[in-house]
């Protein structure tokens, strides 16, 4: 993966304190970061908070970014870590059930099934590291090698997590089909 | 091909984002109901994921982030100022090194003292030293009669026994490998001199020659004194 020259200029502009560059930086990556956070956390409000934190951390540590490496995986690493931390904190707090997957209502069809909703619900049943693998591989469309770099773990581990995630989710969907039939 | 092989190879295909089964796998799925079902579930998952991954939520974070950014940077800057250490003088490194060395020496000294006290905590005045002093004082009498010679010999035997006992205590203290049966003092009794053996037992063997040489030299000195006095 090669570094985009425009990304490099954008980062240099951000480090120089140019507001226009900072705005462009956020706008360029907010879809990717927010998408990851939303799918990982399942709640729009939480995802927005965490995505903002991700950008603030990114700006704070932008001078540490290795310019020889692409920016996207670096940002995804920060986002994945923040999501994992948020999920761990959430695990220690009581979960309000009425807020589950509050980003999906507009896509629900009365009496019907929505594939995205099914996947999101199945995803919520997985372990956080399986979730991260699955989201990075499918939603961010990273390769196994890139997922391993983002999560800072061996490729073999990513493959194992991905296989288990697929199998558990397929099993979840199968059970849902049986229940609905 | 086993069902486990099938599952592993299907997973590898999905890792490479391939959705078509090659001939061999397809043939296995045709004949194996379980694997056929598994492949069906995974295909359904792939289909559902396709709808899930293409949906992109709209959000505008730039305003919120930029609004928090100056405050965040200011906080960071303040934190950096607070945590910034004063510049070190050229001698500070040397002083730190010196202090570390002094601390290390003091610690070693304390450790050695504690170790020394622990090893010899119950150490009493050396019986051998007392016996030797007794021998010297007796020798200084410059005996002139047989009775006095008997007294001197008795003193020498006491000294021999005391030295042996002292050596035994030191061996017992330092040699942790001694079996429990050997830990009893071999020269205990009312008259230690009466139980001095002709040959020393195994733990004392390394000391035997030294003990005998020492006592022999004292005895020689006693006899020489006796000869000179008579």
GROMACS .gro file of C-alpha atoms in nm:
model
  411
    1UNK     CA    1   0.000   0.000   0.000
    2UNK     CA    2   0.143   0.336  -0.099
    3UNK     CA    3   0.080   0.666   0.070
    4UNK     CA    4  -0.149   0.901  -0.114
    5UNK     CA    5   0.029   1.231  -0.175
    6UNK     CA    6  -0.291   1.424  -0.114
    7UNK     CA    7  -0.327   1.248   0.222
    8UNK     CA    8   0.025   1.352   0.312
    9UNK     CA    9  -0.045   1.713   0.222
   10UNK     CA   10  -0.370   1.696   0.415
   11UNK     CA   11  -0.191   1.570   0.725
   12UNK     CA   12   0.077   1.835   0.694
   13UNK     CA   13  -0.195   2.099   0.667
   14UNK     CA   14  -0.363   1.962   0.980
   15UNK     CA   15  -0.035   1.965   1.169
   16UNK     CA   16   0.017   2.323   1.060
   17UNK     CA   17  -0.315   2.408   1.222
   18UNK     CA   18  -0.507   2.487   0.905
   19UNK     CA   19  -0.876   2.460   0.987
   20UNK     CA   20  -0.970   2.391   0.625
   21UNK     CA   21  -0.739   2.089   0.619
   22UNK     CA   22  -0.874   1.964   0.950
   23UNK     CA   23  -1.229   1.991   0.822
   24UNK     CA   24  -1.137   1.814   0.500
   25UNK     CA   25  -0.962   1.542   0.701
   26UNK     CA   26  -1.276   1.473   0.905
   27UNK     CA   27  -1.505   1.486   0.605
   28UNK     CA   28  -1.284   1.250   0.410
   29UNK     CA   29  -1.278   0.977   0.673
   30UNK     CA   30  -1.597   1.030   0.878
   31UNK     CA   31  -1.799   0.781   0.669
   32UNK     CA   32  -1.540   0.509   0.718
   33UNK     CA   33  -1.489   0.573   1.089
   34UNK     CA   34  -1.854   0.624   1.171
   35UNK     CA   35  -1.952   0.316   0.969
   36UNK     CA   36  -1.710   0.104   1.165
   37UNK     CA   37  -1.818   0.247   1.500
   38UNK     CA   38  -2.186   0.212   1.420
   39UNK     CA   39  -2.153  -0.150   1.317
   40UNK     CA   40  -1.933  -0.230   1.611
   41UNK     CA   41  -2.141  -0.052   1.873
   42UNK     CA   42  -2.491  -0.086   1.725
   43UNK     CA   43  -2.610   0.250   1.861
   44UNK     CA   44  -2.598   0.567   1.664
   45UNK     CA   45  -2.544   0.795   1.961
   46UNK     CA   46  -2.254   0.589   2.093
   47UNK     CA   47  -2.106   0.562   1.745
   48UNK     CA   48  -2.110   0.940   1.702
   49UNK     CA   49  -1.940   0.995   2.037
   50UNK     CA   50  -1.674   0.735   1.972
   51UNK     CA   51  -1.615   0.858   1.615
   52UNK     CA   52  -1.554   1.208   1.749
   53UNK     CA   53  -1.311   1.069   2.003
   54UNK     CA   54  -1.133   0.883   1.726
   55UNK     CA   55  -1.079   1.203   1.528
   56UNK     CA   56  -0.965   1.396   1.833
   57UNK     CA   57  -0.715   1.122   1.915
   58UNK     CA   58  -0.602   1.110   1.556
   59UNK     CA   59  -0.535   1.486   1.551
   60UNK     CA   60  -0.355   1.464   1.882
   61UNK     CA   61  -0.128   1.186   1.755
   62UNK     CA   62  -0.101   1.287   1.392
   63UNK     CA   63   0.266   1.375   1.436
   64UNK     CA   64   0.332   1.010   1.529
   65UNK     CA   65   0.183   0.873   1.209
   66UNK     CA   66   0.445   0.694   0.999
   67UNK     CA   67   0.432   0.874   0.666
   68UNK     CA   68   0.568   0.566   0.492
   69UNK     CA   69   0.248   0.380   0.573
   70UNK     CA   70  -0.108   0.445   0.456
   71UNK     CA   71  -0.332   0.661   0.668
   72UNK     CA   72  -0.650   0.454   0.647
   73UNK     CA   73  -0.535   0.148   0.846
   74UNK     CA   74  -0.381   0.380   1.106
   75UNK     CA   75  -0.716   0.551   1.156
   76UNK     CA   76  -0.899   0.219   1.160
   77UNK     CA   77  -0.663   0.094   1.430
   78UNK     CA   78  -0.753   0.392   1.649
   79UNK     CA   79  -1.122   0.338   1.578
   80UNK     CA   80  -1.105  -0.035   1.650
   81UNK     CA   81  -0.927   0.029   1.980
   82UNK     CA   82  -1.179   0.295   2.083
   83UNK     CA   83  -1.470   0.069   1.997
   84UNK     CA   84  -1.321  -0.217   2.193
   85UNK     CA   85  -1.267   0.009   2.493
   86UNK     CA   86  -1.623   0.139   2.465
   87UNK     CA   87  -1.762  -0.215   2.447
   88UNK     CA   88  -1.563  -0.316   2.754
   89UNK     CA   89  -1.693  -0.013   2.942
   90UNK     CA   90  -2.043  -0.087   2.825
   91UNK     CA   91  -2.006  -0.441   2.955
   92UNK     CA   92  -1.961  -0.296   3.301
   93UNK     CA   93  -2.272  -0.080   3.271
   94UNK     CA   94  -2.637  -0.187   3.254
   95UNK     CA   95  -2.764  -0.192   2.895
   96UNK     CA   96  -3.091  -0.016   2.819
   97UNK     CA   97  -3.271  -0.261   2.592
   98UNK     CA   98  -3.481   0.004   2.426
   99UNK     CA   99  -3.171   0.155   2.269
  100UNK     CA  100  -3.052  -0.160   2.096
  101UNK     CA  101  -2.966  -0.103   1.731
  102UNK     CA  102  -3.134   0.237   1.725
  103UNK     CA  103  -2.986   0.314   1.386
  104UNK     CA  104  -3.199   0.055   1.210
  105UNK     CA  105  -3.569   0.145   1.260
  106UNK     CA  106  -3.601   0.332   0.934
  107UNK     CA  107  -3.496   0.018   0.750
  108UNK     CA  108  -3.736  -0.221   0.921
  109UNK     CA  109  -4.028  -0.352   0.721
  110UNK     CA  110  -4.341  -0.437   0.919
  111UNK     CA  111  -4.378  -0.813   0.939
  112UNK     CA  112  -4.072  -0.864   0.730
  113UNK     CA  113  -3.701  -0.924   0.772
  114UNK     CA  114  -3.421  -0.690   0.690
  115UNK     CA  115  -3.088  -0.847   0.605
  116UNK     CA  116  -2.885  -0.562   0.749
  117UNK     CA  117  -3.078  -0.579   1.074
  118UNK     CA  118  -3.032  -0.954   1.093
  119UNK     CA  119  -2.661  -0.922   1.039
  120UNK     CA  120  -2.635  -0.645   1.296
  121UNK     CA  121  -2.821  -0.848   1.554
  122UNK     CA  122  -2.611  -1.152   1.478
  123UNK     CA  123  -2.298  -0.940   1.504
  124UNK     CA  124  -2.398  -0.822   1.851
  125UNK     CA  125  -2.389  -1.181   1.975
  126UNK     CA  126  -2.022  -1.224   1.883
  127UNK     CA  127  -1.717  -1.166   2.095
  128UNK     CA  128  -1.567  -0.817   2.044
  129UNK     CA  129  -1.258  -0.950   1.865
  130UNK     CA  130  -1.475  -1.156   1.628
  131UNK     CA  131  -1.690  -0.849   1.569
  132UNK     CA  132  -1.387  -0.637   1.486
  133UNK     CA  133  -1.257  -0.895   1.242
  134UNK     CA  134  -1.591  -0.933   1.073
  135UNK     CA  135  -1.656  -0.560   1.040
  136UNK     CA  136  -1.307  -0.482   0.914
  137UNK     CA  137  -1.317  -0.765   0.662
  138UNK     CA  138  -1.669  -0.719   0.530
  139UNK     CA  139  -1.767  -0.361   0.596
  140UNK     CA  140  -1.426  -0.200   0.547
  141UNK     CA  141  -1.335  -0.463   0.288
  142UNK     CA  142  -0.983  -0.508   0.419
  143UNK     CA  143  -0.787  -0.820   0.335
  144UNK     CA  144  -0.695  -1.070   0.605
  145UNK     CA  145  -0.343  -0.928   0.607
  146UNK     CA  146  -0.470  -0.572   0.648
  147UNK     CA  147  -0.705  -0.676   0.929
  148UNK     CA  148  -0.409  -0.838   1.102
  149UNK     CA  149  -0.213  -0.514   1.073
  150UNK     CA  150  -0.499  -0.305   1.208
  151UNK     CA  151  -0.562  -0.539   1.499
  152UNK     CA  152  -0.191  -0.599   1.550
  153UNK     CA  153  -0.220  -0.975   1.560
  154UNK     CA  154  -0.108  -1.270   1.340
  155UNK     CA  155  -0.290  -1.349   1.018
  156UNK     CA  156  -0.365  -1.697   1.148
  157UNK     CA  157  -0.550  -1.549   1.443
  158UNK     CA  158  -0.753  -1.323   1.214
  159UNK     CA  159  -0.845  -1.621   0.998
  160UNK     CA  160  -0.954  -1.821   1.299
  161UNK     CA  161  -1.163  -1.534   1.435
  162UNK     CA  162  -1.314  -1.472   1.094
  163UNK     CA  163  -1.402  -1.840   1.044
  164UNK     CA  164  -1.564  -1.862   1.385
  165UNK     CA  165  -1.750  -1.535   1.330
  166UNK     CA  166  -1.889  -1.661   0.999
  167UNK     CA  167  -1.990  -1.992   1.145
  168UNK     CA  168  -2.157  -1.843   1.452
  169UNK     CA  169  -2.340  -1.585   1.244
  170UNK     CA  170  -2.454  -1.844   0.992
  171UNK     CA  171  -2.581  -2.055   1.280
  172UNK     CA  172  -2.759  -1.751   1.428
  173UNK     CA  173  -2.930  -1.679   1.096
  174UNK     CA  174  -3.027  -2.045   1.059
  175UNK     CA  175  -3.191  -2.048   1.403
  176UNK     CA  176  -3.374  -1.726   1.326
  177UNK     CA  177  -3.511  -1.883   1.009
  178UNK     CA  178  -3.634  -2.186   1.202
  179UNK     CA  179  -3.799  -1.963   1.465
  180UNK     CA  180  -3.972  -1.750   1.200
  181UNK     CA  181  -4.085  -2.051   0.998
  182UNK     CA  182  -1.233  -3.531   0.127
  183UNK     CA  183  -1.365  -3.511   0.480
  184UNK     CA  184  -1.626  -3.265   0.600
  185UNK     CA  185  -1.357  -3.084   0.802
  186UNK     CA  186  -1.148  -3.045   0.486
  187UNK     CA  187  -1.452  -2.911   0.307
  188UNK     CA  188  -1.525  -2.654   0.577
  189UNK     CA  189  -1.164  -2.538   0.594
  190UNK     CA  190  -1.138  -2.498   0.219
  191UNK     CA  191  -1.470  -2.315   0.200
  192UNK     CA  192  -1.352  -2.074   0.469
  193UNK     CA  193  -1.031  -2.016   0.275
  194UNK     CA  194  -1.234  -1.939  -0.035
  195UNK     CA  195  -1.444  -1.691   0.156
  196UNK     CA  196  -1.127  -1.530   0.295
  197UNK     CA  197  -1.037  -1.463  -0.068
  198UNK     CA  198  -1.389  -1.333  -0.134
  199UNK     CA  199  -1.468  -1.614  -0.374
  200UNK     CA  200  -1.829  -1.726  -0.381
  201UNK     CA  201  -1.819  -2.015  -0.627
  202UNK     CA  202  -1.733  -2.368  -0.518
  203UNK     CA  203  -1.470  -2.542  -0.731
  204UNK     CA  204  -1.555  -2.884  -0.877
  205UNK     CA  205  -1.411  -3.098  -0.602
  206UNK     CA  206  -1.587  -2.907  -0.325
  207UNK     CA  207  -1.907  -2.890  -0.522
  208UNK     CA  208  -1.901  -3.266  -0.570
  209UNK     CA  209  -1.856  -3.320  -0.198
  210UNK     CA  210  -2.142  -3.082  -0.117
  211UNK     CA  211  -2.367  -3.268  -0.358
  212UNK     CA  212  -2.313  -3.597  -0.179
  213UNK     CA  213  -2.287  -3.471   0.182
  214UNK     CA  214  -2.607  -3.329   0.327
  215UNK     CA  215  -2.434  -3.161   0.622
  216UNK     CA  216  -2.179  -2.984   0.406
  217UNK     CA  217  -2.448  -2.886   0.159
  218UNK     CA  218  -2.642  -2.729   0.444
  219UNK     CA  219  -2.333  -2.552   0.575
  220UNK     CA  220  -2.260  -2.408   0.234
  221UNK     CA  221  -2.620  -2.291   0.210
  222UNK     CA  222  -2.597  -2.108   0.543
  223UNK     CA  223  -2.270  -1.944   0.449
  224UNK     CA  224  -2.417  -1.834   0.118
  225UNK     CA  225  -2.714  -1.686   0.299
  226UNK     CA  226  -2.473  -1.503   0.528
  227UNK     CA  227  -2.281  -1.367   0.231
  228UNK     CA  228  -2.606  -1.246   0.077
  229UNK     CA  229  -2.716  -1.073   0.398
  230UNK     CA  230  -2.374  -0.919   0.447
  231UNK     CA  231  -2.391  -0.770   0.098
  232UNK     CA  232  -2.696  -0.566   0.199
  233UNK     CA  233  -2.543  -0.479   0.536
  234UNK     CA  234  -2.208  -0.360   0.405
  235UNK     CA  235  -2.341  -0.139   0.127
  236UNK     CA  236  -2.556   0.066   0.360
  237UNK     CA  237  -2.365   0.379   0.457
  238UNK     CA  238  -2.509   0.595   0.731
  239UNK     CA  239  -2.494   0.968   0.685
  240UNK     CA  240  -2.330   1.173   0.952
  241UNK     CA  241  -2.163   1.510   0.986
  242UNK     CA  242  -1.893   1.506   1.243
  243UNK     CA  243  -1.668   1.784   1.118
  244UNK     CA  244  -1.841   2.067   1.309
  245UNK     CA  245  -1.851   1.875   1.636
  246UNK     CA  246  -1.490   1.761   1.607
  247UNK     CA  247  -1.356   2.102   1.508
  248UNK     CA  248  -1.552   2.260   1.790
  249UNK     CA  249  -1.383   2.032   2.041
  250UNK     CA  250  -1.046   2.043   1.873
  251UNK     CA  251  -0.907   2.375   2.001
  252UNK     CA  252  -1.012   2.292   2.356
  253UNK     CA  253  -0.859   1.950   2.323
  254UNK     CA  254  -0.534   2.085   2.184
  255UNK     CA  255  -0.519   2.352   2.454
  256UNK     CA  256  -0.568   2.092   2.722
  257UNK     CA  257  -0.297   1.879   2.573
  258UNK     CA  258  -0.061   2.172   2.549
  259UNK     CA  259  -0.122   2.263   2.913
  260UNK     CA  260  -0.068   1.904   3.014
  261UNK     CA  261   0.257   1.900   2.825
  262UNK     CA  262   0.372   2.216   2.995
  263UNK     CA  263   0.286   2.080   3.335
  264UNK     CA  264   0.461   1.752   3.275
  265UNK     CA  265   0.767   1.908   3.112
  266UNK     CA  266   1.068   1.854   3.336
  267UNK     CA  267   1.323   2.130   3.402
  268UNK     CA  268   1.640   2.109   3.201
  269UNK     CA  269   1.911   1.901   3.369
  270UNK     CA  270   2.250   2.048   3.448
  271UNK     CA  271   2.559   1.869   3.313
  272UNK     CA  272   2.649   1.748   3.661
  273UNK     CA  273   2.306   1.606   3.741
  274UNK     CA  274   2.380   1.279   3.563
  275UNK     CA  275   2.701   1.235   3.757
  276UNK     CA  276   2.528   1.316   4.086
  277UNK     CA  277   2.253   1.064   4.011
  278UNK     CA  278   2.515   0.802   3.927
  279UNK     CA  279   2.707   0.875   4.246
  280UNK     CA  280   2.391   0.855   4.456
  281UNK     CA  281   2.297   0.525   4.294
  282UNK     CA  282   2.640   0.381   4.363
  283UNK     CA  283   2.627   0.498   4.727
  284UNK     CA  284   2.280   0.348   4.770
  285UNK     CA  285   2.399   0.022   4.621
  286UNK     CA  286   2.699   0.007   4.853
  287UNK     CA  287   2.486   0.082   5.159
  288UNK     CA  288   2.234  -0.183   5.055
  289UNK     CA  289   2.509  -0.436   5.004
  290UNK     CA  290   2.656  -0.350   5.343
  291UNK     CA  291   2.321  -0.387   5.517
  292UNK     CA  292   2.258  -0.712   5.334
  293UNK     CA  293   2.598  -0.847   5.432
  294UNK     CA  294   2.544  -0.749   5.794
  295UNK     CA  295   2.202  -0.909   5.806
  296UNK     CA  296   2.338  -1.221   5.642
  297UNK     CA  297   2.628  -1.228   5.886
  298UNK     CA  298   2.400  -1.183   6.185
  299UNK     CA  299   2.166  -1.450   6.060
  300UNK     CA  300   2.445  -1.702   6.016
  301UNK     CA  301   2.613  -1.633   6.345
  302UNK     CA  302   2.319  -1.505   6.545
  303UNK     CA  303   2.365  -1.762   6.816
  304UNK     CA  304   2.737  -1.770   6.801
  305UNK     CA  305   2.892  -1.775   7.146
  306UNK     CA  306   3.251  -1.702   7.242
  307UNK     CA  307   3.466  -1.959   7.073
  308UNK     CA  308   3.522  -2.260   7.296
  309UNK     CA  309   3.844  -2.320   7.112
  310UNK     CA  310   3.962  -1.970   7.191
  311UNK     CA  311   3.875  -2.018   7.558
  312UNK     CA  312   4.055  -2.351   7.568
  313UNK     CA  313   4.356  -2.203   7.392
  314UNK     CA  314   4.368  -1.921   7.642
  315UNK     CA  315   4.341  -2.174   7.920
  316UNK     CA  316   4.626  -2.371   7.765
  317UNK     CA  317   4.842  -2.062   7.738
  318UNK     CA  318   4.774  -1.968   8.097
  319UNK     CA  319   4.855  -2.321   8.211
  320UNK     CA  320   5.167  -2.328   8.001
  321UNK     CA  321   5.277  -2.001   8.150
  322UNK     CA  322   5.298  -2.169   8.487
  323UNK     CA  323   5.614  -2.344   8.370
  324UNK     CA  324   5.533  -2.677   8.537
  325UNK     CA  325   5.809  -2.865   8.707
  326UNK     CA  326   5.644  -3.182   8.829
  327UNK     CA  327   5.461  -3.480   8.682
  328UNK     CA  328   5.139  -3.368   8.840
  329UNK     CA  329   5.168  -3.040   8.662
  330UNK     CA  330   5.237  -3.229   8.338
  331UNK     CA  331   4.910  -3.416   8.385
  332UNK     CA  332   4.733  -3.085   8.426
  333UNK     CA  333   4.887  -2.959   8.106
  334UNK     CA  334   4.792  -3.272   7.913
  335UNK     CA  335   4.441  -3.245   8.046
  336UNK     CA  336   4.425  -2.886   7.927
  337UNK     CA  337   4.555  -2.988   7.587
  338UNK     CA  338   4.288  -3.255   7.550
  339UNK     CA  339   4.024  -2.999   7.649
  340UNK     CA  340   4.153  -2.767   7.384
  341UNK     CA  341   4.148  -3.046   7.127
  342UNK     CA  342   3.790  -3.132   7.214
  343UNK     CA  343   3.685  -2.770   7.211
  344UNK     CA  344   3.840  -2.714   6.873
  345UNK     CA  345   3.672  -3.024   6.736
  346UNK     CA  346   3.339  -2.917   6.881
  347UNK     CA  347   3.378  -2.568   6.739
  348UNK     CA  348   3.466  -2.705   6.396
  349UNK     CA  349   3.165  -2.933   6.415
  350UNK     CA  350   2.933  -2.643   6.491
  351UNK     CA  351   3.068  -2.449   6.197
  352UNK     CA  352   3.031  -2.743   5.966
  353UNK     CA  353   2.674  -2.806   6.086
  354UNK     CA  354   2.586  -2.440   6.033
  355UNK     CA  355   2.727  -2.408   5.686
  356UNK     CA  356   2.675  -2.750   5.538
  357UNK     CA  357   2.304  -2.778   5.476
  358UNK     CA  358   2.349  -3.107   5.298
  359UNK     CA  359   2.430  -3.294   5.616
  360UNK     CA  360   2.177  -3.567   5.693
  361UNK     CA  361   1.975  -3.515   6.012
  362UNK     CA  362   2.143  -3.808   6.185
  363UNK     CA  363   2.476  -3.635   6.155
  364UNK     CA  364   2.359  -3.315   6.316
  365UNK     CA  365   2.408  -3.433   6.676
  366UNK     CA  366   2.724  -3.295   6.832
  367UNK     CA  367   2.971  -3.585   6.855
  368UNK     CA  368   3.161  -3.444   7.151
  369UNK     CA  369   2.875  -3.366   7.383
  370UNK     CA  370   2.897  -3.495   7.737
  371UNK     CA  371   3.024  -3.404   8.077
  372UNK     CA  372   3.384  -3.457   7.983
  373UNK     CA  373   3.433  -3.360   7.621
  374UNK     CA  374   3.796  -3.453   7.633
  375UNK     CA  375   3.709  -3.814   7.716
  376UNK     CA  376   3.518  -3.855   7.394
  377UNK     CA  377   3.773  -3.723   7.151
  378UNK     CA  378   3.797  -3.992   6.886
  379UNK     CA  379   4.113  -4.120   6.733
  380UNK     CA  380   3.985  -4.035   6.386
  381UNK     CA  381   3.734  -3.763   6.313
  382UNK     CA  382   3.397  -3.843   6.162
  383UNK     CA  383   3.320  -3.769   5.796
  384UNK     CA  384   3.191  -3.412   5.823
  385UNK     CA  385   3.492  -3.310   6.028
  386UNK     CA  386   3.744  -3.493   5.817
  387UNK     CA  387   3.854  -3.183   5.625
  388UNK     CA  388   3.934  -3.019   5.958
  389UNK     CA  389   4.102  -3.319   6.117
  390UNK     CA  390   4.451  -3.252   5.990
  391UNK     CA  391   4.435  -2.889   6.085
  392UNK     CA  392   4.305  -2.972   6.432
  393UNK     CA  393   4.565  -3.234   6.496
  394UNK     CA  394   4.845  -3.009   6.374
  395UNK     CA  395   4.723  -2.729   6.596
  396UNK     CA  396   4.694  -2.943   6.908
  397UNK     CA  397   5.021  -3.119   6.835
  398UNK     CA  398   5.197  -2.786   6.811
  399UNK     CA  399   5.045  -2.685   7.145
  400UNK     CA  400   5.149  -3.012   7.305
  401UNK     CA  401   5.499  -2.970   7.168
  402UNK     CA  402   5.507  -2.625   7.316
  403UNK     CA  403   5.390  -2.766   7.651
  404UNK     CA  404   5.658  -3.031   7.655
  405UNK     CA  405   5.924  -2.787   7.555
  406UNK     CA  406   5.818  -2.561   7.839
  407UNK     CA  407   5.822  -2.859   8.074
  408UNK     CA  408   6.168  -2.960   7.954
  409UNK     CA  409   6.304  -2.614   7.991
  410UNK     CA  410   6.155  -2.581   8.337
  411UNK     CA  411   6.283  -2.916   8.459
   0.00000   0.00000   0.00000
